[in-house]
mmCIF file of C-alpha atoms and ligand atoms in Angstrom:
data_model
loop_
_atom_site.group_PDB
_atom_site.id
_atom_site.type_symbol
_atom_site.label_atom_id
_atom_site.label_comp_id
_atom_site.label_asym_id
_atom_site.label_seq_id
_atom_site.Cartn_x
_atom_site.Cartn_y
_atom_site.Cartn_z
ATOM 1 C CA MET A 1 -17.522 -5.679 -4.052
ATOM 2 C CA GLU A 2 -16.374 -7.568 -7.222
ATOM 3 C CA ALA A 3 -16.348 -11.449 -7.113
ATOM 4 C CA ASP A 4 -13.078 -11.663 -8.277
ATOM 5 C CA VAL A 5 -11.088 -9.818 -5.224
ATOM 6 C CA ASP A 6 -10.572 -11.788 -1.817
ATOM 7 C CA VAL A 7 -11.304 -9.757 1.034
ATOM 8 C CA VAL A 8 -9.897 -11.475 3.984
ATOM 9 C CA VAL A 9 -10.036 -10.155 7.682
ATOM 10 C CA ALA A 10 -7.055 -11.088 10.486
ATOM 11 C CA PRO A 11 -8.558 -10.822 13.964
ATOM 12 C CA PRO A 12 -6.293 -11.387 17.006
ATOM 13 C CA PHE A 13 -7.124 -15.416 17.765
ATOM 14 C CA VAL A 14 -9.297 -14.370 20.773
ATOM 15 C CA TYR A 15 -11.845 -12.343 18.669
ATOM 16 C CA ILE A 16 -11.805 -14.648 15.428
ATOM 17 C CA ASP A 17 -15.025 -16.452 16.344
ATOM 18 C CA GLN A 18 -16.936 -13.250 17.310
ATOM 19 C CA VAL A 19 -15.768 -11.238 13.909
ATOM 20 C CA LYS A 20 -16.543 -14.442 12.247
ATOM 21 C CA LYS A 21 -20.452 -14.307 13.339
ATOM 22 C CA THR A 22 -20.684 -10.654 12.287
ATOM 23 C CA LEU A 23 -19.358 -11.587 8.583
ATOM 24 C CA THR A 24 -20.996 -13.179 5.773
ATOM 25 C CA ASP A 25 -19.077 -15.748 3.757
ATOM 26 C CA ARG A 26 -17.908 -13.191 1.255
ATOM 27 C CA VAL A 27 -14.968 -12.301 3.395
ATOM 28 C CA GLU A 28 -12.861 -14.878 4.676
ATOM 29 C CA ILE A 29 -11.030 -15.081 8.229
ATOM 30 C CA SER A 30 -7.027 -15.224 8.573
ATOM 31 C CA SER A 31 -5.075 -15.509 11.753
ATOM 32 C CA GLN A 32 -2.176 -13.713 12.468
ATOM 33 C CA ASN A 33 -0.032 -16.688 13.052
ATOM 34 C CA SER A 34 0.012 -20.477 13.611
ATOM 35 C CA TRP A 35 1.935 -23.396 15.220
ATOM 36 C CA VAL A 36 4.800 -25.010 13.049
ATOM 37 C CA GLY A 37 3.440 -28.448 12.911
ATOM 38 C CA LYS A 38 0.925 -30.763 13.917
ATOM 39 C CA GLY A 39 -1.163 -29.685 17.298
ATOM 40 C CA GLY A 40 0.086 -31.168 20.475
ATOM 41 C CA ALA A 41 1.405 -30.090 24.069
ATOM 42 C CA PHE A 42 2.651 -26.785 23.076
ATOM 43 C CA THR A 43 1.272 -24.845 25.777
ATOM 44 C CA GLY A 44 0.149 -21.537 24.690
ATOM 45 C CA GLU A 45 0.188 -22.254 20.757
ATOM 46 C CA ILE A 46 -2.495 -22.218 18.364
ATOM 47 C CA SER A 47 -2.274 -25.076 16.094
ATOM 48 C CA VAL A 48 -3.568 -24.926 12.200
ATOM 49 C CA GLU A 49 -5.967 -27.680 13.188
ATOM 50 C CA GLN A 50 -7.678 -25.425 15.772
ATOM 51 C CA LEU A 51 -7.633 -22.363 13.319
ATOM 52 C CA LYS A 52 -9.595 -24.347 10.963
ATOM 53 C CA ASP A 53 -12.206 -25.327 13.580
ATOM 54 C CA VAL A 54 -13.217 -21.978 14.122
ATOM 55 C CA GLY A 55 -13.432 -21.089 10.414
ATOM 56 C CA CYS A 56 -10.024 -19.756 9.599
ATOM 57 C CA THR A 57 -9.125 -19.951 5.832
ATOM 58 C CA TRP A 58 -5.931 -18.328 5.674
ATOM 59 C CA VAL A 59 -3.078 -17.693 8.118
ATOM 60 C CA ILE A 60 -0.579 -14.463 7.987
ATOM 61 C CA LEU A 61 3.185 -15.954 8.403
ATOM 62 C CA GLY A 62 6.287 -14.139 8.451
ATOM 63 C CA HIS A 63 4.917 -10.811 9.918
ATOM 64 C CA SER A 64 7.656 -8.511 10.855
ATOM 65 C CA GLU A 65 6.819 -8.226 14.108
ATOM 66 C CA ARG A 66 6.994 -12.083 14.306
ATOM 67 C CA ARG A 67 10.568 -11.742 12.700
ATOM 68 C CA HIS A 68 11.834 -9.178 14.474
ATOM 69 C CA VAL A 69 10.042 -8.372 17.921
ATOM 70 C CA ILE A 70 9.563 -12.543 18.456
ATOM 71 C CA GLY A 71 12.645 -13.473 16.603
ATOM 72 C CA GLU A 72 11.400 -16.342 14.099
ATOM 73 C CA ASP A 73 13.614 -16.841 11.497
ATOM 74 C CA ASP A 74 13.136 -17.820 7.835
ATOM 75 C CA GLN A 75 13.334 -21.302 7.976
ATOM 76 C CA PHE A 76 10.940 -21.861 11.004
ATOM 77 C CA ILE A 77 8.726 -19.533 9.007
ATOM 78 C CA GLY A 78 9.217 -21.373 5.725
ATOM 79 C CA LYS A 79 8.285 -24.636 7.845
ATOM 80 C CA LYS A 80 4.836 -23.103 9.211
ATOM 81 C CA ALA A 81 4.002 -21.970 5.691
ATOM 82 C CA ALA A 82 4.553 -25.755 4.304
ATOM 83 C CA TYR A 83 2.467 -27.420 7.157
ATOM 84 C CA ALA A 84 -0.229 -24.954 7.073
ATOM 85 C CA LEU A 85 -0.574 -25.303 3.322
ATOM 86 C CA THR A 86 -0.566 -29.427 4.005
ATOM 87 C CA GLU A 87 -3.224 -28.823 5.950
ATOM 88 C CA ASN A 88 -5.126 -26.640 3.365
ATOM 89 C CA LEU A 89 -4.831 -23.190 5.065
ATOM 90 C CA LYS A 90 -4.057 -20.348 2.582
ATOM 91 C CA VAL A 91 -0.851 -18.642 3.221
ATOM 92 C CA ILE A 92 -0.148 -14.925 3.048
ATOM 93 C CA ALA A 93 3.549 -15.173 3.152
ATOM 94 C CA CYS A 94 5.169 -11.611 4.353
ATOM 95 C CA ILE A 95 8.270 -10.501 3.586
ATOM 96 C CA GLY A 96 10.284 -7.386 3.834
ATOM 97 C CA GLU A 97 13.564 -5.367 4.821
ATOM 98 C CA ARG A 98 14.299 -3.181 7.629
ATOM 99 C CA LEU A 99 15.450 0.454 6.874
ATOM 100 C CA GLU A 100 18.813 -0.181 7.559
ATOM 101 C CA GLU A 101 18.752 -3.055 5.078
ATOM 102 C CA ARG A 102 17.134 -0.935 2.519
ATOM 103 C CA GLU A 103 19.878 2.087 3.277
ATOM 104 C CA ALA A 104 22.566 -0.314 2.875
ATOM 105 C CA GLY A 105 21.209 -1.612 -0.580
ATOM 106 C CA LYS A 106 20.181 -5.061 0.705
ATOM 107 C CA THR A 107 16.881 -4.776 0.047
ATOM 108 C CA PHE A 108 16.440 -7.423 -2.877
ATOM 109 C CA ASP A 109 18.912 -9.771 -0.830
ATOM 110 C CA VAL A 110 16.586 -9.468 2.133
ATOM 111 C CA CYS A 111 13.669 -10.161 0.220
ATOM 112 C CA PHE A 112 14.798 -12.689 -2.044
ATOM 113 C CA GLN A 113 16.530 -14.828 1.119
ATOM 114 C CA GLN A 114 13.065 -14.645 2.927
ATOM 115 C CA LEU A 115 11.178 -15.772 -0.377
ATOM 116 C CA LYS A 116 13.910 -18.835 -0.674
ATOM 117 C CA ALA A 117 12.608 -19.885 2.356
ATOM 118 C CA TYR A 118 9.201 -20.155 1.489
ATOM 119 C CA ALA A 119 10.479 -22.074 -1.767
ATOM 120 C CA ASP A 120 12.756 -24.461 0.093
ATOM 121 C CA ASN A 121 9.609 -25.438 2.475
ATOM 122 C CA VAL A 122 6.147 -25.561 0.759
ATOM 123 C CA PRO A 123 4.574 -28.181 -1.146
ATOM 124 C CA SER A 124 3.229 -25.729 -3.879
ATOM 125 C CA TRP A 125 2.649 -22.298 -4.697
ATOM 126 C CA ASP A 126 -0.928 -22.612 -5.466
ATOM 127 C CA ASN A 127 -2.235 -21.281 -2.345
ATOM 128 C CA ILE A 128 0.301 -18.422 -1.065
ATOM 129 C CA VAL A 129 -0.331 -15.021 -1.563
ATOM 130 C CA VAL A 130 3.119 -12.795 -1.169
ATOM 131 C CA ALA A 131 2.939 -9.721 0.991
ATOM 132 C CA TYR A 132 5.723 -7.288 0.755
ATOM 133 C CA GLU A 133 5.843 -5.103 3.603
ATOM 134 C CA PRO A 134 8.673 -2.708 4.275
ATOM 135 C CA VAL A 135 9.315 -2.843 7.838
ATOM 136 C CA TRP A 136 9.808 0.753 7.837
ATOM 137 C CA ALA A 137 6.436 1.381 6.346
ATOM 138 C CA ILE A 138 4.758 -0.508 9.095
ATOM 139 C CA GLY A 139 2.393 1.920 11.167
ATOM 140 C CA THR A 140 4.745 4.502 10.557
ATOM 141 C CA GLY A 141 2.781 6.653 8.124
ATOM 142 C CA LYS A 142 5.412 6.255 5.953
ATOM 143 C CA VAL A 143 4.464 4.394 2.962
ATOM 144 C CA ALA A 144 6.489 3.082 0.070
ATOM 145 C CA THR A 145 6.307 5.316 -2.918
ATOM 146 C CA PRO A 146 4.259 3.389 -5.866
ATOM 147 C CA GLU A 147 7.940 3.027 -7.628
ATOM 148 C CA GLN A 148 9.572 1.747 -4.790
ATOM 149 C CA ALA A 149 6.974 -0.686 -4.005
ATOM 150 C CA GLN A 150 6.534 -1.706 -7.582
ATOM 151 C CA GLU A 151 10.232 -2.135 -7.879
ATOM 152 C CA VAL A 152 10.489 -5.005 -5.149
ATOM 153 C CA HIS A 153 7.030 -6.323 -6.637
ATOM 154 C CA VAL A 154 8.548 -6.738 -10.277
ATOM 155 C CA ALA A 155 11.695 -8.366 -8.605
ATOM 156 C CA VAL A 156 9.933 -10.714 -6.579
ATOM 157 C CA ARG A 157 7.664 -11.973 -9.460
ATOM 158 C CA ASP A 158 11.094 -12.150 -11.314
ATOM 159 C CA TRP A 159 12.707 -14.233 -8.517
ATOM 160 C CA LEU A 160 9.883 -16.534 -8.860
ATOM 161 C CA LYS A 161 10.061 -16.910 -12.498
ATOM 162 C CA LYS A 162 13.763 -17.831 -12.202
ATOM 163 C CA ASN A 163 13.489 -20.064 -8.866
ATOM 164 C CA VAL A 164 10.036 -21.609 -9.202
ATOM 165 C CA SER A 165 8.426 -21.447 -12.407
ATOM 166 C CA VAL A 166 7.002 -18.783 -15.005
ATOM 167 C CA GLU A 167 3.668 -19.990 -14.249
ATOM 168 C CA VAL A 168 3.979 -19.158 -10.560
ATOM 169 C CA ALA A 169 5.215 -15.973 -11.188
ATOM 170 C CA SER A 170 2.466 -15.302 -13.565
ATOM 171 C CA LYS A 171 -0.416 -16.585 -11.200
ATOM 172 C CA THR A 172 0.812 -15.446 -7.600
ATOM 173 C CA ARG A 173 -0.496 -12.564 -6.087
ATOM 174 C CA ILE A 174 2.026 -9.733 -4.724
ATOM 175 C CA ILE A 175 0.335 -7.524 -2.192
ATOM 176 C CA TYR A 176 1.672 -4.493 -0.973
ATOM 177 C CA GLY A 177 1.754 -3.650 3.204
ATOM 178 C CA GLY A 178 2.628 -0.914 5.047
ATOM 179 C CA SER A 179 0.645 2.433 5.819
ATOM 180 C CA VAL A 180 -1.924 1.705 2.973
ATOM 181 C CA ASN A 181 -4.624 4.268 3.585
ATOM 182 C CA GLY A 182 -7.531 5.531 1.393
ATOM 183 C CA SER A 183 -5.897 8.091 0.125
ATOM 184 C CA ASN A 184 -2.733 6.355 -1.138
ATOM 185 C CA CYS A 185 -4.221 2.966 -2.183
ATOM 186 C CA ALA A 186 -5.258 4.382 -5.755
ATOM 187 C CA GLU A 187 -2.064 5.016 -6.840
ATOM 188 C CA LEU A 188 -0.285 1.894 -5.601
ATOM 189 C CA ALA A 189 -2.933 -0.117 -6.927
ATOM 190 C CA LYS A 190 -2.118 1.481 -10.355
ATOM 191 C CA GLN A 191 1.090 -0.228 -10.295
ATOM 192 C CA GLU A 192 1.451 -3.307 -12.493
ATOM 193 C CA ASP A 193 2.623 -5.644 -10.126
ATOM 194 C CA ILE A 194 0.833 -4.721 -7.140
ATOM 195 C CA ASP A 195 -2.024 -7.023 -6.830
ATOM 196 C CA GLY A 196 -3.836 -6.223 -3.250
ATOM 197 C CA PHE A 197 -3.028 -5.125 0.178
ATOM 198 C CA LEU A 198 -2.105 -6.013 3.466
ATOM 199 C CA VAL A 199 -3.820 -3.341 5.483
ATOM 200 C CA GLY A 200 -3.244 -2.498 9.375
ATOM 201 C CA GLY A 201 -4.638 0.490 10.887
ATOM 202 C CA ALA A 202 -6.501 1.800 8.116
ATOM 203 C CA SER A 203 -8.583 -1.794 8.142
ATOM 204 C CA LEU A 204 -10.112 -0.692 11.531
ATOM 205 C CA LYS A 205 -12.328 2.253 10.004
ATOM 206 C CA GLY A 206 -14.899 0.471 7.908
ATOM 207 C CA PRO A 207 -15.369 3.241 4.687
ATOM 208 C CA GLU A 208 -11.811 3.808 4.671
ATOM 209 C CA PHE A 209 -11.018 -0.142 3.963
ATOM 210 C CA ALA A 210 -14.112 -0.263 1.921
ATOM 211 C CA THR A 211 -12.070 2.161 -0.518
ATOM 212 C CA ILE A 212 -8.914 0.409 -0.536
ATOM 213 C CA VAL A 213 -10.730 -2.773 -1.587
ATOM 214 C CA ASN A 214 -12.325 -0.695 -4.034
ATOM 215 C CA SER A 215 -9.262 0.397 -5.539
ATOM 216 C CA VAL A 216 -8.126 -3.396 -6.024
ATOM 217 C CA THR A 217 -11.611 -3.960 -7.401
ATOM 218 C CA LEU A 218 -11.223 -0.889 -9.809
ATOM 219 C CA LYS A 219 -7.832 -2.068 -11.060
ATOM 220 C CA LYS A 220 -9.467 -5.596 -12.243
ATOM 221 C CA VAL A 221 -12.099 -3.622 -13.877
ATOM 222 C CA ALA A 222 -9.881 -1.721 -15.950
ATOM 223 C CA ALA A 223 -7.504 -4.385 -16.530
HETATM 224 O O1 13P B 301 1.711 -4.508 9.367
HETATM 225 C C1 13P B 301 0.610 -4.300 8.598
HETATM 226 C C2 13P B 301 -0.540 -4.953 8.610
HETATM 227 O O2 13P B 301 -0.005 -6.399 8.873
HETATM 228 C C3 13P B 301 0.520 -2.676 8.214
HETATM 229 O O3 13P B 301 0.435 -2.150 9.216
HETATM 230 P P1 13P B 301 -0.109 -0.461 8.860
HETATM 231 O O4 13P B 301 -1.277 -0.386 7.397
HETATM 232 O O5 13P B 301 -0.968 -0.026 10.031
HETATM 233 O O6 13P B 301 1.156 0.114 8.497
#
């Protein structure tokens, strides 16, 4: 494993402690969600403070299931990102369009609107990784082609350049998620603006996950 590739695992809340105990510090821990503000009496929610307490250094926010199953909106997600970053938790900020939005030619509009909500709220982009996850590719076995993914990644970078700064655009890692596996990761990783992956199903199989990590490592070595 190359030292300049971050490897992060995001177990469900209740297994975070158990998973952390099995890993070396080389692998960081993320949660899959966090509460929007300071911890308090919000029964059933998990605060950023609690997550740090159990050793999380990252949080995934804006995952499509949080948006479309639970009903979180862009502003709420933006506020969550702001609070997590203020408390020094790094953020994997998800964006992505649904199938009907892609078919209606709205992919960029949707992704840019989701990005804007992060940009309007966050204090800095230093500790944000953007994860582009087309909803139609998550858990479906239907991966975006390398060209489809690259097209959105470069558009995201361009949006950051125009709306945040040239520096943030060049420094921010943009990772792809949605049916990534050991067989398709290499071609995806070759794309110029794909800086890594957010992996669901294939992360549960150790050797396959290692192949995916190595595909990013090889890209860095080749770069
Ligand atoms: O949503 C995902 C990860 O959060 C992607 O899941 P799959 O890799 O199983 O499609």
